[in-house]
Amino acid sequence: MEPRNTLPEQAETPDSPPGYPVRHCFWKYPLIAGGLAALLILLGFVVGSPNTPRDTIAGVSRGDPGGAILAFTQELSGTSTSWADADSRGMGEPSQVFVLNPVSDFAALLGKAVTQAVNTYDQASPTQRQAWAGAYEQALGTITPKTTGEAASLGITPSPDYTQVGSLSGDFGPVPTLVQADLTLARAGHLEQNLVGQDPGHSLQLGTIWLYDHPAMLNYAMTGGFTDDQWGMVKERGFSVGPWYLIIPAIFHVKLPLGATGTGFVLWNLLAASIFLLVVPLLPGLRNLPRRLGLYRFVYRYPTRDTPAAAGRGRQSQATAKTNAP
Amino acid sequence: MLVDNDEAQDEPANGFQDRVAEHGRTRAVLETFAYLPPWGALFKKSAPFYAESYWYCMGGITFLMFIYLTITGVMLAWLGPFWWLTNSVGQVIKATHYWSAQAFFFFLVLHLIRVWATGAYRGRRWLNWAIGTVVMLIGLGQNLFGILARGDWESQFVSMHSDNMLFVEPFFFRLVSPANFTTDFALHVVVIPVIMFALIFAHVTLVRVQGIARPL
C-alpha cells in the first residue's frame, strides 16, 4: 500500500530513521502520568502558589486615609480613574456610586451635618458641585508632599497629608463633610458592604474599581515593578515563578511601538498569531526551514546497536517494514 | 506516542496474553489503559519506530495536564474562593492547579518545538497545526482569566490594569469587564474550558485520523 501522507517535499534524506511500526508502546504513559501528578502535588504542597491577600477598602482607608480622601474627592470632581471607564462597565456615575449613594444610605446614622450636606449637594447645580469638588481637590494638592528621586521617576502618586486635611479652607461647600463621612464608612468596612449591596450580581466589581481610584494599589504595583511596562505581565507578587509563557505578549507591550496601547497590543498579538498560523507553516522557504536546520535529528529515534528494534524486535513483518520505510 | 495511521493493517491484536507474550507482564499491565474505554479508541496500538521517543509524548502530556487542570479546577470551583484562599487543603489544590498550568504551557512549548522541528505541519496537517495554535492562544487568554478569578491581590490589580488597557477598547466591543469577578470566574471555569476541550478533541481526532507525520 502506498503511504497516504507522502508529500512532494518529503524526499528521503540520508539520515531518515526507520519507520517500521513498534507495537504496544504506551506502557510508559501511566508512569509519566503518575510521576507528574506526584510532582505537581509535591510542588503545590512545598512551594505553594501566589496568594497575596487582597486589598480591602477598610484596610486601605485605615492605612492611607489621605489617599481615600483624594479618591472620594476625585470621584466627586470627575477626575478619578473610575470615570474613564464608567460607561463600559455598566456602572453609574462614580460620584453617585462611591460617595453619594453610600453616604445617603447611612446619613441617618452619621449625624445631622451629613444629612444636611447630602441635601445641599443634591440641590446644587452640576456646575456648583464641580466647582466645590474641584476647589477641594486643588486644596488637597497643597498638603500633598512632592515626590522626589525614584518615586518621581516611577510616577508614584502621593497622598495628601491626612493630619492637615482639617486645616484646609476655601469654598468647598458640603464636599469635605461628604468625603469625611464616606471615609468613616470606608474605615469601618461599611462602604465595601454597601458597594456589594448596590451591585450584588457583579461581585467585588465596584470595590475593586474604587481600590484602583485610591493611589495605594497602583503605587505599590509600580514600586514592585508589576505594571505592564515593567514586565509585570510575567511577574507575580510575592512569588518567583510567574506566567513566563506570556513573554511574547510582554515583549510586544514593553518594546514595540504602540504596544502599550490597547489597540496596538491587540494588533501586535494578531500579527504574531497570523505568523504562527500562516507564515511559519505555509510560506515557501520558511516552511522548509526545519528540514534545512536538521533539528529533527535530535527528535527521531534512531536504531543503535543495543536497540531492540534494530535487532528485529517489534517488527510486524518484513513487508510492513519496507512499506513504512521513508 | 500517537501512531501512524498510514497502514490500517498495522493494528495489532489487543489480547492481554498476546501482549504479555510480546513484552512481559509488567509492561502489558501498564499499557492496559490504552486498550480500555475511554482511552482505547484514542490510541492506536503501534507507532513508527522513529516516533517511539519522549519528544512524541509532549502533546499527550499537555493533554494530560489539561485533565489535571480540569480535575483540580472542578474541586476549586466546587468549594469556592474562600476555601481555596484560606483552607490549607484548598491552598494545596489551588497550588497544584497553578503548577499544572505551568506544566501545561511547558509541555505545550515542547510539543510545539517537536512539531515544528519535524515539519509535522505540512500538507493536510496544516489544519491541525492551526487548531493547535488556536488552543495555545486561547490557553493564554484562559491564563489571564485564571489570574482574574484567583481572588487575591494580583487578581484585583490585573483586573483593573488589563481592564484599563484592553477591555475598554472598542476593538473588543466592550464585551466584558475584567473588573467583574463573576464574569471572570464564569469565563475561566465554564466558557473557555468547554471551547478548549472541543478544540483539543478535534486536534486529537485529527492526529488519530492523519497519523504521525513521516520523517523529513
Coordinates of C-alpha atoms in Angstrom, one line a residue:
Chain A
M1 CA 0.0 0.0 0.0
E2 CA 1.3 3.5 -0.9
P3 CA 1.7 5.7 2.1
R4 CA -1.2 8.2 2.1
N5 CA 0.7 11.1 3.8
T6 CA 3.6 11.4 1.4
L7 CA 4.1 14.9 0.2
P8 CA 6.3 16.2 -2.6
E9 CA 8.8 17.8 -0.3
Q10 CA 9.1 14.6 1.8
A11 CA 12.1 13.3 0.0
E12 CA 14.2 10.6 1.6
T13 CA 17.2 12.0 3.4
P14 CA 20.4 10.2 4.3
D15 CA 19.6 10.3 8.0
S16 CA 15.9 9.2 7.7
P17 CA 15.1 6.9 10.6
P18 CA 13.4 3.6 10.1
G19 CA 9.6 3.8 10.0
Y20 CA 8.5 0.2 10.7
P21 CA 6.0 0.1 13.5
V22 CA 6.7 -0.7 17.1
R23 CA 3.9 -2.4 18.9
H24 CA 2.4 -1.6 22.3
C25 CA 4.4 1.4 23.1
F26 CA 2.1 3.0 25.7
W27 CA 3.3 1.4 28.8
K28 CA 5.3 4.5 29.9
Y29 CA 2.2 6.7 30.0
P30 CA 0.8 5.6 33.4
L31 CA 4.3 6.0 34.9
I32 CA 4.6 9.5 33.4
A33 CA 1.1 10.4 34.4
G34 CA 1.6 9.2 38.0
G35 CA 5.0 10.7 38.3
L36 CA 3.8 14.1 37.1
A37 CA 0.8 14.0 39.3
A38 CA 3.0 13.3 42.3
L39 CA 5.4 16.1 41.3
L40 CA 2.7 18.7 40.8
I41 CA 1.1 17.8 44.2
L42 CA 4.5 18.0 45.8
L43 CA 5.1 21.4 44.2
G44 CA 1.7 22.5 45.4
F45 CA 2.4 21.3 48.9
V46 CA 6.0 22.5 49.3
V47 CA 6.2 25.6 47.0
G48 CA 2.6 26.7 47.0
S49 CA 1.3 29.3 44.7
P50 CA 0.8 33.1 44.6
N51 CA -1.6 34.1 47.4
T52 CA -1.1 37.7 48.4
P53 CA -4.2 38.7 50.4
R54 CA -6.5 41.0 48.5
D55 CA -6.7 44.7 49.4
T56 CA -9.9 45.8 51.2
I57 CA -11.4 49.2 51.2
A58 CA -11.3 49.3 55.0
G59 CA -7.6 48.3 55.1
V60 CA -6.5 50.8 52.5
S61 CA -8.6 53.6 54.1
R62 CA -7.1 52.9 57.5
G63 CA -3.6 52.7 56.2
D64 CA -3.8 55.7 53.9
P65 CA -6.8 57.9 54.8
G66 CA -5.4 60.9 52.9
G67 CA -5.4 58.7 49.7
A68 CA -9.1 57.8 50.4
I69 CA -10.0 61.5 50.8
L70 CA -8.3 62.2 47.5
A71 CA -10.1 59.3 45.8
F72 CA -13.6 60.4 47.1
T73 CA -12.9 64.0 46.1
Q74 CA -11.8 63.0 42.6
E75 CA -14.9 60.8 42.2
L76 CA -17.0 63.9 43.0
S77 CA -14.9 66.2 40.7
G78 CA -15.0 63.7 37.8
T79 CA -11.2 63.2 37.6
S80 CA -10.9 59.7 39.2
T81 CA -9.7 56.7 37.1
S82 CA -13.2 55.2 37.5
W83 CA -14.8 58.0 35.5
A84 CA -12.8 57.0 32.4
D85 CA -14.4 53.5 32.2
A86 CA -17.7 54.0 33.9
D87 CA -19.8 53.6 30.8
S88 CA -18.0 50.5 29.6
R89 CA -18.6 48.8 32.9
G90 CA -22.2 49.5 33.0
M91 CA -22.0 51.3 36.3
G92 CA -23.4 54.7 37.2
E93 CA -21.5 57.8 37.8
P94 CA -18.7 57.2 40.3
S95 CA -19.7 60.2 42.3
Q96 CA -23.1 58.6 43.0
V97 CA -21.8 55.1 43.3
F98 CA -18.9 55.6 45.6
V99 CA -19.8 58.7 47.6
L100 CA -23.4 60.0 47.4
N101 CA -25.3 56.7 47.5
P102 CA -23.4 55.2 50.4
V103 CA -23.4 58.4 52.4
S104 CA -27.1 58.9 51.8
D105 CA -27.8 55.4 52.8
F106 CA -26.0 55.9 56.1
A107 CA -26.8 59.6 56.6
A108 CA -29.3 58.9 59.5
L109 CA -26.5 57.2 61.4
L110 CA -23.8 59.7 60.5
G111 CA -25.5 62.7 62.0
K112 CA -27.5 65.8 61.0
A113 CA -24.5 67.6 59.5
V114 CA -24.1 64.7 57.0
T115 CA -27.8 64.7 56.2
Q116 CA -27.6 68.5 55.6
A117 CA -24.5 68.1 53.4
V118 CA -26.2 65.5 51.2
N119 CA -29.3 67.8 50.8
T120 CA -27.1 70.8 50.0
Y121 CA -25.2 68.8 47.4
D122 CA -28.3 67.3 45.8
Q123 CA -29.9 70.8 45.5
A124 CA -26.8 72.4 43.9
S125 CA -26.4 72.7 40.2
P126 CA -23.8 70.4 38.4
T127 CA -21.6 73.5 37.8
Q128 CA -21.6 74.3 41.5
R129 CA -20.9 70.7 42.5
Q130 CA -18.0 70.7 40.1
A131 CA -16.6 74.0 41.5
W132 CA -16.8 72.7 45.1
A133 CA -15.1 69.4 44.4
G134 CA -12.5 71.0 42.1
A135 CA -11.6 73.6 44.7
Y136 CA -11.3 70.9 47.3
E137 CA -9.1 68.7 45.1
Q138 CA -6.9 71.7 44.4
A139 CA -6.6 72.4 48.1
L140 CA -5.7 68.8 48.8
G141 CA -2.8 69.3 46.4
T142 CA -1.4 72.0 48.7
I143 CA -1.0 69.4 51.5
T144 CA 0.4 66.7 49.3
P145 CA 4.1 66.1 49.6
K146 CA 6.1 66.2 46.4
T147 CA 7.7 63.0 45.2
T148 CA 11.4 63.0 44.5
G149 CA 14.0 60.7 43.2
E150 CA 13.0 57.2 42.2
A151 CA 9.4 57.7 43.3
A152 CA 9.1 60.6 41.0
S153 CA 10.6 58.8 38.1
L154 CA 8.2 55.9 38.6
G155 CA 5.2 58.2 38.6
I156 CA 4.1 57.5 42.1
T157 CA 1.0 59.4 43.1
P158 CA 1.5 60.8 46.7
S159 CA -1.5 61.0 49.0
P160 CA -2.5 64.2 50.9
D161 CA -1.3 64.5 54.4
Y162 CA -4.4 63.5 56.3
T163 CA -3.3 65.3 59.5
Q164 CA -3.6 68.6 57.7
V165 CA -6.9 67.9 55.9
G166 CA -8.8 69.7 58.7
S167 CA -6.8 72.9 58.2
L168 CA -7.9 73.5 54.6
S169 CA -10.1 76.5 53.9
G170 CA -12.0 77.6 50.9
D171 CA -15.3 77.4 49.1
F172 CA -15.7 73.7 49.3
G173 CA -19.4 73.6 50.1
P174 CA -20.5 70.2 51.5
V175 CA -17.7 68.3 49.9
P176 CA -15.4 68.0 53.0
T177 CA -18.3 66.7 55.1
L178 CA -19.3 64.2 52.4
V179 CA -15.8 62.8 51.9
Q180 CA -15.2 62.6 55.7
A181 CA -18.4 60.7 56.1
D182 CA -17.5 58.3 53.3
L183 CA -14.1 57.8 54.9
T184 CA -15.8 56.9 58.2
L185 CA -17.9 54.3 56.3
A186 CA -14.8 53.0 54.4
R187 CA -12.7 52.6 57.5
A188 CA -15.5 50.7 59.3
G189 CA -16.0 48.3 56.3
H190 CA -19.5 49.6 55.6
L191 CA -18.6 51.1 52.2
E192 CA -17.4 47.7 50.9
Q193 CA -20.7 46.1 52.0
N194 CA -22.7 48.9 50.6
L195 CA -21.0 48.5 47.2
V196 CA -21.6 44.8 47.1
G197 CA -25.2 45.5 48.0
Q198 CA -25.5 48.1 45.2
D199 CA -24.5 45.5 42.6
P200 CA -24.8 42.0 44.0
G201 CA -24.7 40.3 40.6
H202 CA -21.3 41.7 39.9
S203 CA -19.4 40.6 43.0
L204 CA -16.5 42.7 44.0
Q205 CA -16.5 44.8 40.9
L206 CA -17.3 48.1 42.5
G207 CA -15.0 47.6 45.4
T208 CA -12.1 46.8 43.1
I209 CA -12.8 49.8 40.9
W210 CA -12.7 52.0 44.0
L211 CA -9.4 50.5 45.1
Y212 CA -7.9 51.5 41.8
D213 CA -9.1 55.0 42.4
H214 CA -7.1 55.1 45.6
P215 CA -3.3 55.7 44.9
A216 CA -2.1 52.8 47.1
M217 CA -2.7 49.9 44.6
L218 CA -1.0 51.4 41.6
N219 CA 1.7 52.9 43.7
Y220 CA 2.5 49.5 45.2
A221 CA 2.4 47.9 41.7
M222 CA 4.8 50.5 40.3
T223 CA 7.2 50.2 43.3
G224 CA 7.2 46.5 42.9
G225 CA 7.6 46.5 39.1
F226 CA 4.3 44.9 38.4
T227 CA 2.9 47.2 35.8
D228 CA 2.9 46.1 32.2
D229 CA 5.7 48.5 31.1
Q230 CA 7.8 47.0 33.9
W231 CA 7.3 43.4 32.6
G232 CA 4.6 42.9 35.1
M233 CA 2.8 40.6 32.7
V234 CA 5.3 37.8 33.5
K235 CA 5.6 38.5 37.2
E236 CA 3.7 37.5 40.4
R237 CA 3.6 39.5 43.6
G238 CA 5.4 37.6 46.3
F239 CA 6.2 34.6 44.1
S240 CA 9.2 33.8 42.0
V241 CA 7.6 31.8 39.2
G242 CA 5.2 33.9 37.1
P243 CA 3.5 33.4 33.8
W244 CA 6.7 33.1 31.8
Y245 CA 4.7 31.9 28.8
L246 CA 3.4 35.4 28.3
I247 CA 6.9 36.6 27.5
I248 CA 6.0 37.2 23.8
P249 CA 2.9 39.5 24.6
A250 CA 5.1 41.1 27.2
I251 CA 7.8 42.0 24.7
F252 CA 5.1 43.4 22.4
H253 CA 3.8 45.6 25.2
V254 CA 7.2 46.8 26.5
K255 CA 9.3 47.0 23.5
L256 CA 7.3 47.5 20.3
P257 CA 5.8 50.8 19.1
L258 CA 2.3 51.4 20.3
G259 CA 2.4 48.1 22.2
A260 CA 1.5 50.0 25.3
T261 CA -1.9 51.0 23.9
G262 CA -4.8 48.6 23.9
T263 CA -5.3 48.6 20.2
G264 CA -1.6 48.4 19.4
F265 CA -1.1 45.5 21.8
V266 CA -4.0 43.6 20.2
L267 CA -2.7 44.2 16.7
W268 CA 0.8 43.1 17.5
N269 CA -0.6 39.9 19.0
L270 CA -2.8 39.3 16.0
L271 CA 0.2 39.7 13.8
A272 CA 2.1 37.1 15.8
A273 CA -0.9 34.8 15.7
S274 CA -1.1 35.2 11.9
I275 CA 2.6 34.4 11.6
F276 CA 2.2 31.3 13.6
L277 CA -0.9 30.2 11.7
L278 CA 0.0 31.1 8.2
V279 CA 3.6 32.2 7.6
V280 CA 5.5 29.5 9.5
P281 CA 3.7 26.5 8.0
L282 CA 2.8 27.9 4.6
L283 CA 5.4 30.4 3.3
P284 CA 7.7 28.8 0.7
G285 CA 11.2 28.7 2.1
L286 CA 10.3 29.2 5.7
R287 CA 8.1 26.1 5.8
N288 CA 11.2 24.0 4.8
L289 CA 13.4 25.6 7.5
P290 CA 13.1 22.6 9.8
R291 CA 14.5 20.3 7.1
R292 CA 17.4 22.7 6.5
L293 CA 18.2 23.1 10.1
G294 CA 18.1 19.3 10.7
L295 CA 16.9 19.6 14.3
Y296 CA 14.7 16.6 13.7
R297 CA 17.9 14.5 14.2
F298 CA 17.5 15.2 17.9
V299 CA 13.9 14.2 17.9
Y300 CA 13.6 11.0 15.9
R301 CA 14.6 7.7 17.4
Y302 CA 17.4 6.0 15.5
P303 CA 18.4 2.4 16.0
T304 CA 21.6 1.7 17.9
R305 CA 23.5 -1.5 18.4
D306 CA 21.5 -2.1 21.6
T307 CA 18.1 -1.1 20.2
P308 CA 15.7 -4.0 20.3
A309 CA 14.0 -2.7 17.2
A310 CA 17.3 -2.8 15.3
A311 CA 17.5 -6.5 16.2
G312 CA 14.1 -7.1 14.8
R313 CA 12.0 -6.8 18.0
G314 CA 8.7 -5.1 17.3
R315 CA 8.8 -5.7 13.6
Q316 CA 5.5 -7.0 12.4
S317 CA 6.8 -8.2 9.1
Q318 CA 9.4 -7.5 6.6
A319 CA 6.8 -6.4 4.2
T320 CA 5.4 -3.8 6.6
A321 CA 8.9 -2.6 7.3
K322 CA 9.5 -2.0 3.6
T323 CA 6.2 -0.3 3.2
N324 CA 6.7 2.1 6.0
A325 CA 10.3 2.9 5.3
P326 CA 10.6 6.5 4.3
Chain B
M1 CA 3.2 8.4 21.3
L2 CA 0.3 8.5 18.9
V3 CA 0.7 6.2 16.0
D4 CA 1.0 6.1 12.3
N5 CA -2.3 5.6 10.6
D6 CA -0.9 5.0 7.2
E7 CA -1.3 1.3 7.4
A8 CA -4.6 0.2 8.8
Q9 CA -3.4 -3.4 9.0
D10 CA -0.7 -2.4 11.4
E11 CA -3.2 -2.5 14.2
P12 CA -2.1 -5.5 16.3
A13 CA -4.2 -7.8 18.3
N14 CA -5.4 -6.5 21.7
G15 CA -5.3 -9.7 23.6
F16 CA -3.7 -9.3 27.0
Q17 CA -1.9 -12.7 26.7
D18 CA -0.5 -11.6 23.4
R19 CA 1.0 -8.5 24.9
V20 CA 2.3 -10.5 27.9
A21 CA 4.0 -12.8 25.4
E22 CA 5.5 -10.0 23.5
H23 CA 6.7 -7.6 26.2
G24 CA 6.2 -9.2 29.6
R25 CA 3.5 -8.9 32.2
T26 CA 4.6 -5.6 33.8
R27 CA 4.6 -3.7 30.5
A28 CA 1.3 -5.4 29.5
V29 CA -0.4 -4.4 32.7
L30 CA 0.9 -0.8 32.5
E31 CA -0.4 -0.3 29.0
T32 CA -3.8 -1.9 29.6
F33 CA -5.3 1.6 29.8
A34 CA -4.7 2.1 26.1
Y35 CA -7.0 -0.9 25.4
L36 CA -9.9 0.0 27.6
P37 CA -12.6 2.7 27.2
P38 CA -12.5 5.6 27.1
W39 CA -8.8 5.6 26.0
G40 CA -9.0 2.5 23.8
A41 CA -10.4 4.5 20.9
L42 CA -7.9 7.3 21.4
F43 CA -4.7 5.2 21.0
K44 CA -3.7 3.1 18.1
K45 CA -1.6 0.2 19.1
S46 CA 1.6 0.7 17.2
A47 CA 3.9 3.6 16.4
P48 CA 6.6 4.1 13.8
F49 CA 10.0 3.3 15.2
Y50 CA 11.3 6.8 14.8
A51 CA 8.4 8.2 16.8
E52 CA 9.0 6.0 19.9
S53 CA 10.6 8.9 21.6
Y54 CA 9.7 11.1 24.6
W55 CA 9.5 14.0 22.2
Y56 CA 6.4 12.4 20.8
C57 CA 4.8 12.2 24.3
M58 CA 4.7 16.0 24.7
G59 CA 1.3 16.6 23.1
G60 CA -0.2 13.7 25.1
I61 CA 1.4 15.1 28.3
T62 CA 0.0 18.5 27.5
F63 CA -3.4 16.9 27.2
L64 CA -2.8 15.1 30.5
M65 CA -2.0 18.5 32.1
F66 CA -5.4 19.8 30.8
I67 CA -7.0 16.8 32.5
Y68 CA -5.2 17.6 35.8
L69 CA -6.3 21.3 35.4
T70 CA -9.8 20.1 34.9
I71 CA -9.8 17.8 37.9
T72 CA -8.2 20.4 40.3
G73 CA -10.3 23.2 38.7
V74 CA -13.6 21.3 39.4
M75 CA -12.6 20.9 43.0
L76 CA -11.7 24.6 43.3
A77 CA -14.9 25.7 41.7
W78 CA -17.0 23.3 43.8
L79 CA -15.7 24.6 47.1
G80 CA -15.2 28.2 46.2
P81 CA -12.7 31.1 46.7
F82 CA -13.0 31.3 50.5
W83 CA -11.9 27.6 50.7
W84 CA -9.0 27.9 48.2
L85 CA -7.7 31.1 49.8
T86 CA -8.0 30.2 53.4
N87 CA -8.1 26.4 53.9
S88 CA -4.8 24.6 53.9
V89 CA -6.1 21.8 51.7
G90 CA -7.7 24.3 49.4
Q91 CA -4.4 26.2 49.1
V92 CA -2.6 23.0 48.1
I93 CA -5.2 22.2 45.5
K94 CA -5.0 25.7 44.2
A95 CA -1.2 25.4 44.0
T96 CA -1.5 22.1 42.2
H97 CA -3.8 23.8 39.7
Y98 CA -1.2 26.6 39.3
W99 CA 1.7 24.2 38.7
S100 CA -0.5 22.1 36.4
A101 CA -1.0 25.3 34.3
Q102 CA 2.8 25.9 34.4
A103 CA 3.3 22.3 33.2
F104 CA 0.6 22.7 30.6
F105 CA 2.4 25.5 28.9
F106 CA 5.9 23.9 29.4
F107 CA 4.9 20.7 27.6
L108 CA 2.9 22.7 25.1
V109 CA 6.0 24.6 24.1
L110 CA 8.0 21.3 23.9
H111 CA 5.2 19.8 21.7
L112 CA 5.3 22.9 19.5
I113 CA 9.0 22.6 19.1
R114 CA 8.7 18.9 18.2
V115 CA 6.0 19.5 15.6
W116 CA 7.9 22.4 14.1
A117 CA 11.3 20.6 14.1
T118 CA 9.9 17.6 12.4
G119 CA 7.9 19.6 9.9
A120 CA 4.7 17.9 11.0
Y121 CA 2.5 20.9 9.9
R122 CA 2.8 20.3 6.2
G123 CA 0.1 19.4 3.7
R124 CA -3.2 18.5 5.2
R125 CA -1.7 18.6 8.7
W126 CA -1.8 22.4 8.5
L127 CA -5.4 22.3 9.7
N128 CA -4.3 20.6 12.9
W129 CA -1.4 23.0 13.3
A130 CA -3.9 25.8 13.1
I131 CA -6.2 24.2 15.7
G132 CA -3.2 23.6 18.0
T133 CA -2.2 27.3 17.6
V134 CA -5.7 28.4 18.4
V135 CA -5.7 26.2 21.5
M136 CA -2.4 27.8 22.6
L137 CA -3.8 31.3 22.1
I138 CA -7.0 30.6 23.9
G139 CA -4.9 28.9 26.6
L140 CA -3.0 32.2 27.1
G141 CA -6.4 34.0 27.4
Q142 CA -7.6 31.3 29.8
N143 CA -4.5 32.1 31.9
L144 CA -5.5 35.8 32.1
F145 CA -9.0 34.9 33.3
G146 CA -7.4 32.4 35.7
I147 CA -5.4 35.2 37.3
L148 CA -8.5 37.3 37.5
A149 CA -10.6 34.6 39.1
R150 CA -8.0 33.8 41.7
G151 CA -9.3 36.3 44.2
D152 CA -6.1 37.6 45.6
W153 CA -4.2 40.9 45.2
E154 CA -2.9 40.1 41.8
S155 CA -6.5 39.4 40.6
Q156 CA -7.5 42.9 41.8
F157 CA -4.6 44.7 40.3
V158 CA -4.6 42.8 37.0
S159 CA -8.3 43.1 36.6
M160 CA -8.1 46.9 36.8
H161 CA -4.8 47.2 34.8
S162 CA -5.9 44.9 32.0
D163 CA -9.4 46.5 32.0
N164 CA -7.9 49.9 31.5
M165 CA -5.6 48.7 28.7
L166 CA -7.7 46.1 26.8
F167 CA -11.3 45.8 27.6
V168 CA -12.4 49.3 27.2
E169 CA -11.0 49.4 23.7
P170 CA -13.7 49.5 21.0
F171 CA -11.9 46.6 19.4
F172 CA -13.4 44.2 22.0
F173 CA -16.8 45.7 21.6
R174 CA -16.7 46.2 25.4
L175 CA -18.0 42.7 25.8
V176 CA -16.7 42.0 29.3
S177 CA -15.1 43.9 32.1
P178 CA -12.2 42.0 33.9
A179 CA -13.2 44.0 37.0
N180 CA -16.2 41.8 37.2
F181 CA -15.2 38.8 39.3
T182 CA -18.4 36.9 38.4
T183 CA -17.7 37.2 34.7
D184 CA -14.1 36.3 35.1
F185 CA -15.0 33.2 37.1
A186 CA -17.7 32.1 34.6
L187 CA -15.4 32.5 31.6
H188 CA -12.5 30.7 33.3
V189 CA -14.5 27.8 34.7
V190 CA -17.1 27.2 32.0
V191 CA -16.9 29.0 28.7
I192 CA -13.2 28.8 27.8
P193 CA -12.7 25.2 29.1
V194 CA -15.6 24.0 27.0
I195 CA -14.2 25.7 23.9
M196 CA -10.7 24.4 24.7
F197 CA -11.9 20.8 25.2
A198 CA -13.8 20.9 21.9
L199 CA -10.7 22.1 20.1
I200 CA -8.4 19.6 21.8
F201 CA -10.8 16.8 21.0
A202 CA -10.7 17.9 17.3
H203 CA -6.9 18.1 17.5
V204 CA -6.5 14.6 18.9
T205 CA -9.1 13.2 16.5
L206 CA -7.2 14.7 13.5
V207 CA -3.9 13.2 14.9
R208 CA -5.7 9.9 15.1
V209 CA -7.1 10.2 11.6
Q210 CA -4.0 11.5 9.9
G211 CA -1.4 9.6 11.9
I212 CA 2.1 10.6 12.7
A213 CA 3.9 12.6 10.0
R214 CA 6.5 10.8 8.1
P215 CA 10.2 11.7 8.7
L216 CA 11.6 14.8 7.0

